Amino acid sequence: MGFTERAFDYFAKLTKSILKQRRESSGKRGDLVQLLMDAYVYENDLKNASYENLTANTEQEESTEEALKGVTGQSSNKVKRTLTENELISQLIVFFVAGFETTSSTITNCIFELVSNPSVQERLHQELTTSLAGIDPESEQYYDVVMGQIPYLDAVVKETLRKYPALVRFDRTNKIDGYKLGNLTLDAGVLVECSP
Ligand code: HEM
């Protein structure tokens, strides 16, 4: 089933209430919502922007309330463009959609494979027990070990994603007439689909 209108409305309302809460509370959080609320570029840079050189800034020189209005600032070449409320809502919904189903289905498939292959499960269990012995689960060290120092865990996750890819393809529209992609020459407007 796709992302229904009801689901969209739910997330739009939820996101709006989070933004309202943020505007009304003092202090800042160190998370994605805050980064998106603080992000801005200068209008002038936006007009002359190329893909490579346009990077949003997040240093806050104005109040979050001001930033939320969208376009702020005074002098012509220093007018700030922040994300509008609808743009913020869209970005946060993408974040939910991109992050939730991908991880939950990957974990489910991984557990299914481990149950179906007890010798793999046993080896993974042993490696985890050995690698994490005596390390506080709340510590940075624990995170670093899990994320980068257990090759068999990495192999199990990668094999799960190979057998059950959470995303089966992504696409891009070519913007440049005559663009060379390997042996191919692409016209502008051609859709290129890739298997990740
Ligand atoms: C097994 C887990 C995941 C897989 C396989 C996965 C895969 C991908 C792929 C292939 C793309 C590129 C899509 C494209 O450029 O067309 C992508 C984009 C993205 N992912 Fe993930 N992802 C995973 C988990 C997550 C998580 C946990 C988050 C956030 C909490 C997340 C947030 C995003 C976002 C925001 C984008 C950009 C979407 C956009 O450009 O519109 N992903 N992901």
PDB file of C-alpha atoms and ligand atoms in Angstrom:
ATOM      1  CA  MET A   1       0.000   0.000   0.000  1.00  0.00           C
ATOM      2  CA  GLY A   2       1.241   3.496  -0.835  1.00  0.00           C
ATOM      3  CA  PHE A   3       1.448   6.530   1.411  1.00  0.00           C
ATOM      4  CA  THR A   4      -2.264   7.368   1.727  1.00  0.00           C
ATOM      5  CA  GLU A   5      -3.780  10.808   2.157  1.00  0.00           C
ATOM      6  CA  ARG A   6      -4.798   9.855   5.705  1.00  0.00           C
ATOM      7  CA  ALA A   7      -1.218   8.894   6.567  1.00  0.00           C
ATOM      8  CA  PHE A   8       0.071  12.086   4.951  1.00  0.00           C
ATOM      9  CA  ASP A   9      -2.388  14.206   6.970  1.00  0.00           C
ATOM     10  CA  TYR A  10      -1.347  12.437  10.160  1.00  0.00           C
ATOM     11  CA  PHE A  11       2.342  13.209   9.574  1.00  0.00           C
ATOM     12  CA  ALA A  12       1.614  16.771   8.405  1.00  0.00           C
ATOM     13  CA  LYS A  13      -0.331  17.457  11.650  1.00  0.00           C
ATOM     14  CA  LEU A  14       2.309  15.779  13.798  1.00  0.00           C
ATOM     15  CA  THR A  15       5.095  17.776  12.136  1.00  0.00           C
ATOM     16  CA  LYS A  16       3.153  21.046  12.507  1.00  0.00           C
ATOM     17  CA  SER A  17       2.679  20.411  16.227  1.00  0.00           C
ATOM     18  CA  ILE A  18       6.402  19.662  16.644  1.00  0.00           C
ATOM     19  CA  LEU A  19       7.288  22.917  14.865  1.00  0.00           C
ATOM     20  CA  LYS A  20       4.771  24.850  17.015  1.00  0.00           C
ATOM     21  CA  GLN A  21       6.289  23.358  20.173  1.00  0.00           C
ATOM     22  CA  ARG A  22       9.765  24.368  19.034  1.00  0.00           C
ATOM     23  CA  ARG A  23       8.721  27.918  18.249  1.00  0.00           C
ATOM     24  CA  GLU A  24       7.109  28.290  21.665  1.00  0.00           C
ATOM     25  CA  SER A  25       9.937  26.791  23.711  1.00  0.00           C
ATOM     26  CA  SER A  26      13.186  28.518  24.504  1.00  0.00           C
ATOM     27  CA  GLY A  27      16.504  26.850  23.818  1.00  0.00           C
ATOM     28  CA  LYS A  28      17.546  24.629  20.972  1.00  0.00           C
ATOM     29  CA  ARG A  29      17.779  20.923  20.333  1.00  0.00           C
ATOM     30  CA  GLY A  30      20.660  19.320  18.462  1.00  0.00           C
ATOM     31  CA  ASP A  31      18.544  17.420  15.953  1.00  0.00           C
ATOM     32  CA  LEU A  32      17.355  17.364  12.346  1.00  0.00           C
ATOM     33  CA  VAL A  33      14.235  19.481  13.040  1.00  0.00           C
ATOM     34  CA  GLN A  34      16.442  22.240  14.464  1.00  0.00           C
ATOM     35  CA  LEU A  35      18.934  22.013  11.584  1.00  0.00           C
ATOM     36  CA  LEU A  36      16.135  22.347   9.034  1.00  0.00           C
ATOM     37  CA  MET A  37      14.564  25.254  10.946  1.00  0.00           C
ATOM     38  CA  ASP A  38      17.911  27.062  11.078  1.00  0.00           C
ATOM     39  CA  ALA A  39      19.067  26.351   7.517  1.00  0.00           C
ATOM     40  CA  TYR A  40      19.244  29.301   5.130  1.00  0.00           C
ATOM     41  CA  VAL A  41      20.896  30.480   1.937  1.00  0.00           C
ATOM     42  CA  TYR A  42      21.118  34.015   0.567  1.00  0.00           C
ATOM     43  CA  GLU A  43      18.628  34.779  -2.241  1.00  0.00           C
ATOM     44  CA  ASN A  44      21.456  36.093  -4.386  1.00  0.00           C
ATOM     45  CA  ASP A  45      23.429  32.870  -4.081  1.00  0.00           C
ATOM     46  CA  LEU A  46      20.258  30.955  -4.916  1.00  0.00           C
ATOM     47  CA  LYS A  47      19.865  32.779  -8.244  1.00  0.00           C
ATOM     48  CA  ASN A  48      23.446  32.048  -9.331  1.00  0.00           C
ATOM     49  CA  ALA A  49      23.547  28.633  -7.703  1.00  0.00           C
ATOM     50  CA  SER A  50      25.216  25.616  -9.174  1.00  0.00           C
ATOM     51  CA  TYR A  51      24.761  22.188  -7.653  1.00  0.00           C
ATOM     52  CA  GLU A  52      28.355  22.173  -6.369  1.00  0.00           C
ATOM     53  CA  ASN A  53      28.534  25.541  -4.642  1.00  0.00           C
ATOM     54  CA  LEU A  54      25.221  25.963  -2.840  1.00  0.00           C
ATOM     55  CA  THR A  55      25.415  24.859   0.764  1.00  0.00           C
ATOM     56  CA  ALA A  56      22.898  25.944   3.371  1.00  0.00           C
ATOM     57  CA  ASN A  57      24.147  27.719   6.469  1.00  0.00           C
ATOM     58  CA  THR A  58      22.746  27.036   9.925  1.00  0.00           C
ATOM     59  CA  GLU A  59      24.367  29.659  12.135  1.00  0.00           C
ATOM     60  CA  GLN A  60      21.442  31.425  13.677  1.00  0.00           C
ATOM     61  CA  GLU A  61      21.579  35.220  13.442  1.00  0.00           C
ATOM     62  CA  GLU A  62      17.829  35.646  13.803  1.00  0.00           C
ATOM     63  CA  SER A  63      15.050  34.156  15.885  1.00  0.00           C
ATOM     64  CA  THR A  64      13.515  30.847  14.868  1.00  0.00           C
ATOM     65  CA  GLU A  65      10.156  32.609  14.556  1.00  0.00           C
ATOM     66  CA  GLU A  66      11.607  35.013  11.993  1.00  0.00           C
ATOM     67  CA  ALA A  67      13.298  32.159  10.187  1.00  0.00           C
ATOM     68  CA  LEU A  68      10.029  30.261   9.918  1.00  0.00           C
ATOM     69  CA  LYS A  69       8.381  33.028   7.936  1.00  0.00           C
ATOM     70  CA  GLY A  70      10.417  32.003   4.930  1.00  0.00           C
ATOM     71  CA  VAL A  71      12.148  34.949   3.266  1.00  0.00           C
ATOM     72  CA  THR A  72      13.743  37.295   5.803  1.00  0.00           C
ATOM     73  CA  GLY A  73      16.480  39.925   5.918  1.00  0.00           C
ATOM     74  CA  GLN A  74      16.797  43.446   4.540  1.00  0.00           C
ATOM     75  CA  SER A  75      19.492  44.385   2.001  1.00  0.00           C
ATOM     76  CA  SER A  76      19.045  43.126  -1.575  1.00  0.00           C
ATOM     77  CA  ASN A  77      22.074  40.826  -1.761  1.00  0.00           C
ATOM     78  CA  LYS A  78      21.732  39.619   1.818  1.00  0.00           C
ATOM     79  CA  VAL A  79      18.098  38.489   1.782  1.00  0.00           C
ATOM     80  CA  LYS A  80      17.870  35.167   3.503  1.00  0.00           C
ATOM     81  CA  ARG A  81      15.853  32.278   2.159  1.00  0.00           C
ATOM     82  CA  THR A  82      14.888  29.748   4.813  1.00  0.00           C
ATOM     83  CA  LEU A  83      12.598  26.768   4.383  1.00  0.00           C
ATOM     84  CA  THR A  84       8.889  27.603   4.506  1.00  0.00           C
ATOM     85  CA  GLU A  85       6.660  25.639   6.854  1.00  0.00           C
ATOM     86  CA  ASN A  86       5.414  23.440   3.994  1.00  0.00           C
ATOM     87  CA  GLU A  87       8.988  22.714   2.882  1.00  0.00           C
ATOM     88  CA  LEU A  88       9.943  21.819   6.454  1.00  0.00           C
ATOM     89  CA  ILE A  89       6.928  19.508   6.729  1.00  0.00           C
ATOM     90  CA  SER A  90       7.801  17.815   3.414  1.00  0.00           C
ATOM     91  CA  GLN A  91      11.429  17.246   4.434  1.00  0.00           C
ATOM     92  CA  LEU A  92      10.422  15.798   7.801  1.00  0.00           C
ATOM     93  CA  ILE A  93       7.862  13.460   6.210  1.00  0.00           C
ATOM     94  CA  VAL A  94      10.549  12.215   3.764  1.00  0.00           C
ATOM     95  CA  PHE A  95      12.774  11.586   6.770  1.00  0.00           C
ATOM     96  CA  PHE A  96      10.066   9.470   8.475  1.00  0.00           C
ATOM     97  CA  VAL A  97       9.248   7.555   5.291  1.00  0.00           C
ATOM     98  CA  ALA A  98      12.895   7.034   4.255  1.00  0.00           C
ATOM     99  CA  GLY A  99      14.020   5.994   7.729  1.00  0.00           C
ATOM    100  CA  PHE A 100      11.178   3.876   9.095  1.00  0.00           C
ATOM    101  CA  GLU A 101      10.176   1.256   6.527  1.00  0.00           C
ATOM    102  CA  THR A 102      13.771   0.714   5.320  1.00  0.00           C
ATOM    103  CA  THR A 103      15.135  -0.120   8.750  1.00  0.00           C
ATOM    104  CA  SER A 104      12.095  -2.039  10.056  1.00  0.00           C
ATOM    105  CA  SER A 105      11.888  -4.324   6.992  1.00  0.00           C
ATOM    106  CA  THR A 106      15.674  -4.867   6.983  1.00  0.00           C
ATOM    107  CA  ILE A 107      15.668  -5.858  10.661  1.00  0.00           C
ATOM    108  CA  THR A 108      12.654  -8.165  10.119  1.00  0.00           C
ATOM    109  CA  ASN A 109      14.305  -9.894   7.132  1.00  0.00           C
ATOM    110  CA  CYS A 110      17.603 -10.160   8.991  1.00  0.00           C
ATOM    111  CA  ILE A 111      15.934 -11.892  11.954  1.00  0.00           C
ATOM    112  CA  PHE A 112      14.066 -14.229   9.583  1.00  0.00           C
ATOM    113  CA  GLU A 113      17.385 -15.224   7.931  1.00  0.00           C
ATOM    114  CA  LEU A 114      19.082 -15.765  11.306  1.00  0.00           C
ATOM    115  CA  VAL A 115      16.234 -18.016  12.478  1.00  0.00           C
ATOM    116  CA  SER A 116      16.433 -19.959   9.190  1.00  0.00           C
ATOM    117  CA  ASN A 117      20.237 -20.350   9.441  1.00  0.00           C
ATOM    118  CA  PRO A 118      21.086 -21.341  13.038  1.00  0.00           C
ATOM    119  CA  SER A 119      24.833 -21.734  12.360  1.00  0.00           C
ATOM    120  CA  VAL A 120      25.006 -18.111  11.152  1.00  0.00           C
ATOM    121  CA  GLN A 121      22.992 -17.025  14.180  1.00  0.00           C
ATOM    122  CA  GLU A 122      25.369 -18.900  16.495  1.00  0.00           C
ATOM    123  CA  ARG A 123      28.486 -17.358  14.891  1.00  0.00           C
ATOM    124  CA  LEU A 124      27.007 -13.859  15.015  1.00  0.00           C
ATOM    125  CA  HIS A 125      26.005 -14.332  18.647  1.00  0.00           C
ATOM    126  CA  GLN A 126      29.541 -15.403  19.540  1.00  0.00           C
ATOM    127  CA  GLU A 127      31.156 -12.498  17.699  1.00  0.00           C
ATOM    128  CA  LEU A 128      28.834  -9.978  19.343  1.00  0.00           C
ATOM    129  CA  THR A 129      29.419 -11.461  22.796  1.00  0.00           C
ATOM    130  CA  THR A 130      33.209 -11.420  22.362  1.00  0.00           C
ATOM    131  CA  SER A 131      33.463  -7.972  20.749  1.00  0.00           C
ATOM    132  CA  LEU A 132      31.145  -6.236  23.215  1.00  0.00           C
ATOM    133  CA  ALA A 133      32.249  -7.927  26.449  1.00  0.00           C
ATOM    134  CA  GLY A 134      32.590  -5.389  29.262  1.00  0.00           C
ATOM    135  CA  ILE A 135      31.645  -2.337  27.152  1.00  0.00           C
ATOM    136  CA  ASP A 136      28.905  -0.042  28.505  1.00  0.00           C
ATOM    137  CA  PRO A 137      25.972  -0.159  26.020  1.00  0.00           C
ATOM    138  CA  GLU A 138      25.429   3.574  26.605  1.00  0.00           C
ATOM    139  CA  SER A 139      29.021   4.468  25.694  1.00  0.00           C
ATOM    140  CA  GLU A 140      30.429   5.902  22.451  1.00  0.00           C
ATOM    141  CA  GLN A 141      32.834   2.981  22.371  1.00  0.00           C
ATOM    142  CA  TYR A 142      29.925   0.527  22.176  1.00  0.00           C
ATOM    143  CA  TYR A 143      28.451   2.481  19.262  1.00  0.00           C
ATOM    144  CA  ASP A 144      31.823   2.579  17.461  1.00  0.00           C
ATOM    145  CA  VAL A 145      32.380  -1.160  17.903  1.00  0.00           C
ATOM    146  CA  VAL A 146      28.875  -2.071  16.657  1.00  0.00           C
ATOM    147  CA  MET A 147      29.097   0.319  13.706  1.00  0.00           C
ATOM    148  CA  GLY A 148      32.578  -0.527  12.482  1.00  0.00           C
ATOM    149  CA  GLN A 149      34.441  -3.289  14.227  1.00  0.00           C
ATOM    150  CA  ILE A 150      32.383  -6.465  13.896  1.00  0.00           C
ATOM    151  CA  PRO A 151      32.974  -7.683  10.311  1.00  0.00           C
ATOM    152  CA  TYR A 152      30.561 -10.619  10.591  1.00  0.00           C
ATOM    153  CA  LEU A 153      27.711  -8.308  11.695  1.00  0.00           C
ATOM    154  CA  ASP A 154      28.477  -6.106   8.699  1.00  0.00           C
ATOM    155  CA  ALA A 155      28.399  -9.174   6.423  1.00  0.00           C
ATOM    156  CA  VAL A 156      25.040 -10.322   7.849  1.00  0.00           C
ATOM    157  CA  VAL A 157      23.438  -6.889   7.325  1.00  0.00           C
ATOM    158  CA  LYS A 158      24.889  -6.579   3.808  1.00  0.00           C
ATOM    159  CA  GLU A 159      23.724 -10.061   2.843  1.00  0.00           C
ATOM    160  CA  THR A 160      20.230  -9.224   4.164  1.00  0.00           C
ATOM    161  CA  LEU A 161      20.170  -6.061   2.039  1.00  0.00           C
ATOM    162  CA  ARG A 162      21.426  -8.037  -0.993  1.00  0.00           C
ATOM    163  CA  LYS A 163      18.653 -10.626  -0.640  1.00  0.00           C
ATOM    164  CA  TYR A 164      15.951  -8.149   0.409  1.00  0.00           C
ATOM    165  CA  PRO A 165      16.897  -4.681  -0.825  1.00  0.00           C
ATOM    166  CA  ALA A 166      14.912  -2.057   1.067  1.00  0.00           C
ATOM    167  CA  LEU A 167      15.064   0.132  -2.043  1.00  0.00           C
ATOM    168  CA  VAL A 168      15.248  -1.673  -5.375  1.00  0.00           C
ATOM    169  CA  ARG A 169      16.065   1.282  -7.568  1.00  0.00           C
ATOM    170  CA  PHE A 170      16.533   5.018  -7.614  1.00  0.00           C
ATOM    171  CA  ASP A 171      16.369   7.346 -10.561  1.00  0.00           C
ATOM    172  CA  ARG A 172      17.717  10.650 -11.798  1.00  0.00           C
ATOM    173  CA  THR A 173      16.676  12.839 -14.732  1.00  0.00           C
ATOM    174  CA  ASN A 174      19.623  13.910 -16.880  1.00  0.00           C
ATOM    175  CA  LYS A 175      19.761  17.711 -17.247  1.00  0.00           C
ATOM    176  CA  ILE A 176      22.681  18.023 -19.686  1.00  0.00           C
ATOM    177  CA  ASP A 177      22.181  17.451 -23.426  1.00  0.00           C
ATOM    178  CA  GLY A 178      24.926  15.147 -24.752  1.00  0.00           C
ATOM    179  CA  TYR A 179      25.957  13.957 -21.271  1.00  0.00           C
ATOM    180  CA  LYS A 180      28.359  10.983 -21.492  1.00  0.00           C
ATOM    181  CA  LEU A 181      27.583   8.046 -19.216  1.00  0.00           C
ATOM    182  CA  GLY A 182      30.106   5.297 -20.033  1.00  0.00           C
ATOM    183  CA  ASN A 183      29.513   4.455 -23.704  1.00  0.00           C
ATOM    184  CA  LEU A 184      26.141   6.170 -23.752  1.00  0.00           C
ATOM    185  CA  THR A 185      25.363   9.730 -24.778  1.00  0.00           C
ATOM    186  CA  LEU A 186      22.213  10.989 -23.093  1.00  0.00           C
ATOM    187  CA  ASP A 187      19.766  13.681 -24.175  1.00  0.00           C
ATOM    188  CA  ALA A 188      18.503  16.132 -21.573  1.00  0.00           C
ATOM    189  CA  GLY A 189      15.319  14.853 -19.957  1.00  0.00           C
ATOM    190  CA  VAL A 190      16.282  11.163 -20.123  1.00  0.00           C
ATOM    191  CA  LEU A 191      15.428   9.249 -16.955  1.00  0.00           C
ATOM    192  CA  VAL A 192      18.280   7.022 -15.712  1.00  0.00           C
ATOM    193  CA  GLU A 193      17.310   4.230 -13.304  1.00  0.00           C
ATOM    194  CA  CYS A 194      19.975   2.544 -11.166  1.00  0.00           C
ATOM    195  CA  SER A 195      19.986  -0.484  -8.964  1.00  0.00           C
ATOM    196  CA  PRO A 196      21.628   0.541  -5.649  1.00  0.00           C
TER     197      PRO A 196
HETATM  198  C1  HEM B   1      18.385  -0.182   5.626  1.00  0.00           C
HETATM  199  C2  HEM B   1      18.242   1.106   5.749  1.00  0.00           C
HETATM  200  C3  HEM B   1      18.268   2.107   4.609  1.00  0.00           C
HETATM  201  C4  HEM B   1      18.446   1.934   3.280  1.00  0.00           C
HETATM  202  C5  HEM B   1      18.697   0.622   2.499  1.00  0.00           C
HETATM  203  C6  HEM B   1      18.393   3.241   2.669  1.00  0.00           C
HETATM  204  C7  HEM B   1      18.576   3.505   1.328  1.00  0.00           C
HETATM  205  C8  HEM B   1      18.531   4.739   0.736  1.00  0.00           C
HETATM  206  C9  HEM B   1      18.810   5.033  -0.655  1.00  0.00           C
HETATM  207  C10 HEM B   1      19.227   3.994  -1.717  1.00  0.00           C
HETATM  208  C11 HEM B   1      18.627   6.361  -0.843  1.00  0.00           C
HETATM  209  C12 HEM B   1      18.830   7.146  -2.125  1.00  0.00           C
HETATM  210  C13 HEM B   1      17.531   7.397  -2.819  1.00  0.00           C
HETATM  211  C14 HEM B   1      17.760   8.308  -3.988  1.00  0.00           C
HETATM  212  O1  HEM B   1      18.726   9.077  -3.970  1.00  0.00           O
HETATM  213  O2  HEM B   1      16.951   8.284  -4.918  1.00  0.00           O
HETATM  214  C15 HEM B   1      18.238   6.926   0.432  1.00  0.00           C
HETATM  215  C16 HEM B   1      17.961   8.259   0.647  1.00  0.00           C
HETATM  216  C17 HEM B   1      17.587   8.784   1.854  1.00  0.00           C
HETATM  217  N1  HEM B   1      17.543   8.140   3.064  1.00  0.00           N
HETATM  218 FE1  HEM B   1      17.900   6.188   3.344  1.00  0.00          FE
HETATM  219  N2  HEM B   1      18.159   4.180   3.635  1.00  0.00           N
HETATM  220  C18 HEM B   1      18.071   3.535   4.834  1.00  0.00           C
HETATM  221  C19 HEM B   1      17.831   4.099   6.077  1.00  0.00           C
HETATM  222  C20 HEM B   1      17.568   5.425   6.295  1.00  0.00           C
HETATM  223  C21 HEM B   1      17.330   6.035   7.590  1.00  0.00           C
HETATM  224  C22 HEM B   1      17.365   5.277   8.932  1.00  0.00           C
HETATM  225  C23 HEM B   1      17.067   7.347   7.381  1.00  0.00           C
HETATM  226  C24 HEM B   1      16.725   8.448   8.363  1.00  0.00           C
HETATM  227  C25 HEM B   1      16.385   8.270   9.588  1.00  0.00           C
HETATM  228  C26 HEM B   1      17.143   7.583   5.950  1.00  0.00           C
HETATM  229  C27 HEM B   1      16.923   8.791   5.352  1.00  0.00           C
HETATM  230  C28 HEM B   1      17.111   9.031   4.009  1.00  0.00           C
HETATM  231  C29 HEM B   1      16.865  10.330   3.404  1.00  0.00           C
HETATM  232  C30 HEM B   1      16.392  11.606   4.121  1.00  0.00           C
HETATM  233  C31 HEM B   1      17.174  10.179   2.058  1.00  0.00           C
HETATM  234  C32 HEM B   1      17.121  11.255   0.996  1.00  0.00           C
HETATM  235  C33 HEM B   1      15.768  11.253   0.340  1.00  0.00           C
HETATM  236  C34 HEM B   1      15.730  12.326  -0.729  1.00  0.00           C
HETATM  237  O3  HEM B   1      16.777  12.693  -1.280  1.00  0.00           O
HETATM  238  O4  HEM B   1      14.633  12.790  -1.000  1.00  0.00           O
HETATM  239  N3  HEM B   1      17.456   6.393   5.339  1.00  0.00           N
HETATM  240  N4  HEM B   1      18.194   5.931   1.384  1.00  0.00           N
END
